[in-house]
PDB file of C-alpha atoms in Angstrom:
ATOM      1  CA  MET A   9      21.057 -16.840 -12.545  1.00  0.00           C
ATOM      2  CA  GLN A  10      20.736 -19.102  -9.511  1.00  0.00           C
ATOM      3  CA  ALA A  11      17.324 -19.287  -7.831  1.00  0.00           C
ATOM      4  CA  GLU A  12      18.769 -18.039  -4.537  1.00  0.00           C
ATOM      5  CA  LYS A  13      20.096 -14.861  -6.212  1.00  0.00           C
ATOM      6  CA  VAL A  14      16.711 -14.310  -7.880  1.00  0.00           C
ATOM      7  CA  LEU A  15      15.060 -14.705  -4.455  1.00  0.00           C
ATOM      8  CA  GLU A  16      17.423 -12.110  -3.027  1.00  0.00           C
ATOM      9  CA  LEU A  17      16.540  -9.628  -5.802  1.00  0.00           C
ATOM     10  CA  VAL A  18      12.819 -10.299  -5.333  1.00  0.00           C
ATOM     11  CA  HIS A  19      13.114  -9.642  -1.597  1.00  0.00           C
ATOM     12  CA  THR A  20      14.965  -6.385  -2.257  1.00  0.00           C
ATOM     13  CA  ALA A  21      12.153  -5.227  -4.547  1.00  0.00           C
ATOM     14  CA  LEU A  22       9.496  -6.265  -2.029  1.00  0.00           C
ATOM     15  CA  GLU A  23      11.281  -4.475   0.820  1.00  0.00           C
ATOM     16  CA  ASP A  24      11.764  -1.332  -1.282  1.00  0.00           C
ATOM     17  CA  MET A  25       8.019  -1.226  -1.965  1.00  0.00           C
ATOM     18  CA  LYS A  26       7.023  -2.003   1.651  1.00  0.00           C
ATOM     19  CA  ALA A  27       5.241  -5.275   0.797  1.00  0.00           C
ATOM     20  CA  LYS A  28       3.517  -6.916   3.752  1.00  0.00           C
ATOM     21  CA  GLU A  29       3.639 -10.472   5.130  1.00  0.00           C
ATOM     22  CA  VAL A  30       6.294 -11.823   2.758  1.00  0.00           C
ATOM     23  CA  VAL A  31       6.546 -15.615   2.801  1.00  0.00           C
ATOM     24  CA  ASP A  32       8.831 -17.954   0.845  1.00  0.00           C
ATOM     25  CA  LEU A  33       7.579 -21.417  -0.055  1.00  0.00           C
ATOM     26  CA  ASP A  34      10.129 -24.029  -1.098  1.00  0.00           C
ATOM     27  CA  VAL A  35       8.137 -26.204  -3.515  1.00  0.00           C
ATOM     28  CA  ARG A  36      11.033 -28.231  -4.921  1.00  0.00           C
ATOM     29  CA  GLY A  37       9.831 -31.786  -5.238  1.00  0.00           C
ATOM     30  CA  ARG A  38       6.192 -30.642  -5.068  1.00  0.00           C
ATOM     31  CA  SER A  39       6.053 -28.707  -8.331  1.00  0.00           C
ATOM     32  CA  SER A  40       7.583 -29.301 -11.728  1.00  0.00           C
ATOM     33  CA  VAL A  41       6.896 -25.671 -12.639  1.00  0.00           C
ATOM     34  CA  THR A  42       9.041 -23.771 -10.135  1.00  0.00           C
ATOM     35  CA  ASP A  43      11.334 -24.212  -7.142  1.00  0.00           C
ATOM     36  CA  TYR A  44      10.149 -21.320  -4.978  1.00  0.00           C
ATOM     37  CA  MET A  45       7.023 -19.262  -4.548  1.00  0.00           C
ATOM     38  CA  VAL A  46       7.143 -15.893  -2.851  1.00  0.00           C
ATOM     39  CA  ILE A  47       3.845 -14.569  -1.540  1.00  0.00           C
ATOM     40  CA  ALA A  48       3.379 -10.978  -0.405  1.00  0.00           C
ATOM     41  CA  SER A  49       0.485  -8.643   0.310  1.00  0.00           C
ATOM     42  CA  GLY A  50      -0.164  -5.057  -0.635  1.00  0.00           C
ATOM     43  CA  THR A  51      -2.341  -2.506   1.146  1.00  0.00           C
ATOM     44  CA  SER A  52      -4.356  -1.415  -1.921  1.00  0.00           C
ATOM     45  CA  LYS A  53      -4.805  -2.430  -5.552  1.00  0.00           C
ATOM     46  CA  ARG A  54      -2.447   0.365  -6.574  1.00  0.00           C
ATOM     47  CA  HIS A  55       0.127  -0.865  -4.045  1.00  0.00           C
ATOM     48  CA  VAL A  56      -0.180  -4.453  -5.339  1.00  0.00           C
ATOM     49  CA  ALA A  57       0.301  -3.251  -8.939  1.00  0.00           C
ATOM     50  CA  SER A  58       3.305  -1.100  -7.964  1.00  0.00           C
ATOM     51  CA  ILE A  59       4.952  -3.975  -6.083  1.00  0.00           C
ATOM     52  CA  GLY A  60       4.523  -6.299  -9.066  1.00  0.00           C
ATOM     53  CA  GLU A  61       5.972  -3.703 -11.433  1.00  0.00           C
ATOM     54  CA  GLU A  62       8.954  -3.087  -9.130  1.00  0.00           C
ATOM     55  CA  VAL A  63       9.726  -6.819  -9.073  1.00  0.00           C
ATOM     56  CA  VAL A  64       9.723  -6.877 -12.884  1.00  0.00           C
ATOM     57  CA  VAL A  65      11.897  -3.740 -13.157  1.00  0.00           C
ATOM     58  CA  LYS A  66      14.467  -4.864 -10.543  1.00  0.00           C
ATOM     59  CA  LEU A  67      14.855  -8.280 -12.131  1.00  0.00           C
ATOM     60  CA  LYS A  68      15.131  -6.880 -15.662  1.00  0.00           C
ATOM     61  CA  ASP A  69      17.782  -4.437 -14.432  1.00  0.00           C
ATOM     62  CA  ALA A  70      19.709  -7.454 -13.098  1.00  0.00           C
ATOM     63  CA  GLY A  71      19.423  -9.259 -16.444  1.00  0.00           C
ATOM     64  CA  VAL A  72      16.598 -11.626 -15.492  1.00  0.00           C
ATOM     65  CA  MET A  73      13.759 -11.498 -17.996  1.00  0.00           C
ATOM     66  CA  PRO A  74      10.419 -12.560 -16.522  1.00  0.00           C
ATOM     67  CA  LEU A  75       8.747 -15.398 -18.405  1.00  0.00           C
ATOM     68  CA  GLY A  76       5.416 -13.697 -17.843  1.00  0.00           C
ATOM     69  CA  SER A  77       3.342 -11.451 -15.650  1.00  0.00           C
ATOM     70  CA  GLU A  78      -0.408 -11.595 -15.065  1.00  0.00           C
ATOM     71  CA  GLY A  79      -3.078  -9.604 -13.262  1.00  0.00           C
ATOM     72  CA  GLN A  80      -2.058  -6.005 -13.898  1.00  0.00           C
ATOM     73  CA  GLY A  81      -5.542  -5.060 -15.138  1.00  0.00           C
ATOM     74  CA  VAL A  82      -7.356  -6.054 -11.957  1.00  0.00           C
ATOM     75  CA  SER A  83      -4.513  -5.838  -9.416  1.00  0.00           C
ATOM     76  CA  ASP A  84      -6.098  -8.103  -6.779  1.00  0.00           C
ATOM     77  CA  TRP A  85      -3.383 -10.640  -7.539  1.00  0.00           C
ATOM     78  CA  ILE A  86      -0.249 -10.056  -9.579  1.00  0.00           C
ATOM     79  CA  LEU A  87       1.801 -13.080 -10.606  1.00  0.00           C
ATOM     80  CA  VAL A  88       5.361 -12.676 -11.889  1.00  0.00           C
ATOM     81  CA  ASP A  89       6.921 -15.834 -13.343  1.00  0.00           C
ATOM     82  CA  LEU A  90      10.709 -15.766 -13.086  1.00  0.00           C
ATOM     83  CA  GLY A  91      11.210 -19.448 -13.870  1.00  0.00           C
ATOM     84  CA  ASP A  92      12.686 -20.951 -10.726  1.00  0.00           C
ATOM     85  CA  VAL A  93      10.819 -18.340  -8.659  1.00  0.00           C
ATOM     86  CA  VAL A  94       7.165 -17.346  -8.991  1.00  0.00           C
ATOM     87  CA  VAL A  95       6.060 -14.211  -7.157  1.00  0.00           C
ATOM     88  CA  HIS A  96       2.449 -13.712  -6.016  1.00  0.00           C
ATOM     89  CA  VAL A  97       1.499 -10.225  -4.814  1.00  0.00           C
ATOM     90  CA  MET A  98      -2.041 -10.220  -3.482  1.00  0.00           C
ATOM     91  CA  MET A  99      -4.637  -8.133  -1.738  1.00  0.00           C
ATOM     92  CA  PRO A 100      -5.204  -9.551   1.775  1.00  0.00           C
ATOM     93  CA  ASP A 101      -8.731 -10.798   0.992  1.00  0.00           C
ATOM     94  CA  ALA A 102      -7.548 -12.648  -2.135  1.00  0.00           C
ATOM     95  CA  ARG A 103      -4.636 -14.083  -0.178  1.00  0.00           C
ATOM     96  CA  ASP A 104      -6.961 -15.341   2.556  1.00  0.00           C
ATOM     97  CA  PHE A 105      -9.382 -16.799   0.018  1.00  0.00           C
ATOM     98  CA  TYR A 106      -6.811 -18.700  -2.075  1.00  0.00           C
ATOM     99  CA  ASP A 107      -4.591 -19.565   0.927  1.00  0.00           C
ATOM    100  CA  LEU A 108      -1.610 -20.688  -1.161  1.00  0.00           C
ATOM    101  CA  GLU A 109       0.445 -21.452   1.929  1.00  0.00           C
ATOM    102  CA  ARG A 110      -2.049 -24.109   3.010  1.00  0.00           C
ATOM    103  CA  LEU A 111      -2.716 -25.289  -0.548  1.00  0.00           C
ATOM    104  CA  TRP A 112       0.939 -26.111  -1.100  1.00  0.00           C
ATOM    105  CA  GLY A 113       1.129 -27.754   2.337  1.00  0.00           C
ATOM    106  CA  VAL A 114       4.624 -26.624   3.144  1.00  0.00           C
ATOM    107  CA  ASP A 115       6.031 -24.881   6.169  1.00  0.00           C
ATOM    108  CA  ALA A 116       6.331 -21.179   5.482  1.00  0.00           C
ATOM    109  CA  GLU A 117       9.755 -19.615   5.851  1.00  0.00           C
ATOM    110  CA  ALA A 118      10.048 -15.857   6.361  1.00  0.00           C
TER     111      ALA A 118
END
C-alpha cells in the first residue's frame, strides 16, 4: 500500500481516538528507515495505549501488517512501525523531552 494511503488510515485512527497535536514529518532523504513520521499526543497513559492499539487495529483491518509495535507496557510512548510510516503516540511530557520535531529538523506539517 502506498505511504500516502497508510498516512490517511493512520490519521483516521488518530481522529477516531481524539489524539492531540498530530504532526506529520516528511523524513524522505533524511532517514533510510521510513518516509514519514506521525507524532501525536494522548491525555493519559491509558489514552496513549488506546490510540496506539487503534492504529494497529485500523491498519490490520485494511491489510497493512505493522512491522512492530513498542511501548505498550509503559504507555508513555507507543511506537508503531508501518514501514514507510512510523507512528509515535506520546504523553505530552515525553513529547516535550524528546522533541522529535526539532530533532529531525524538518518543518512540521499538520
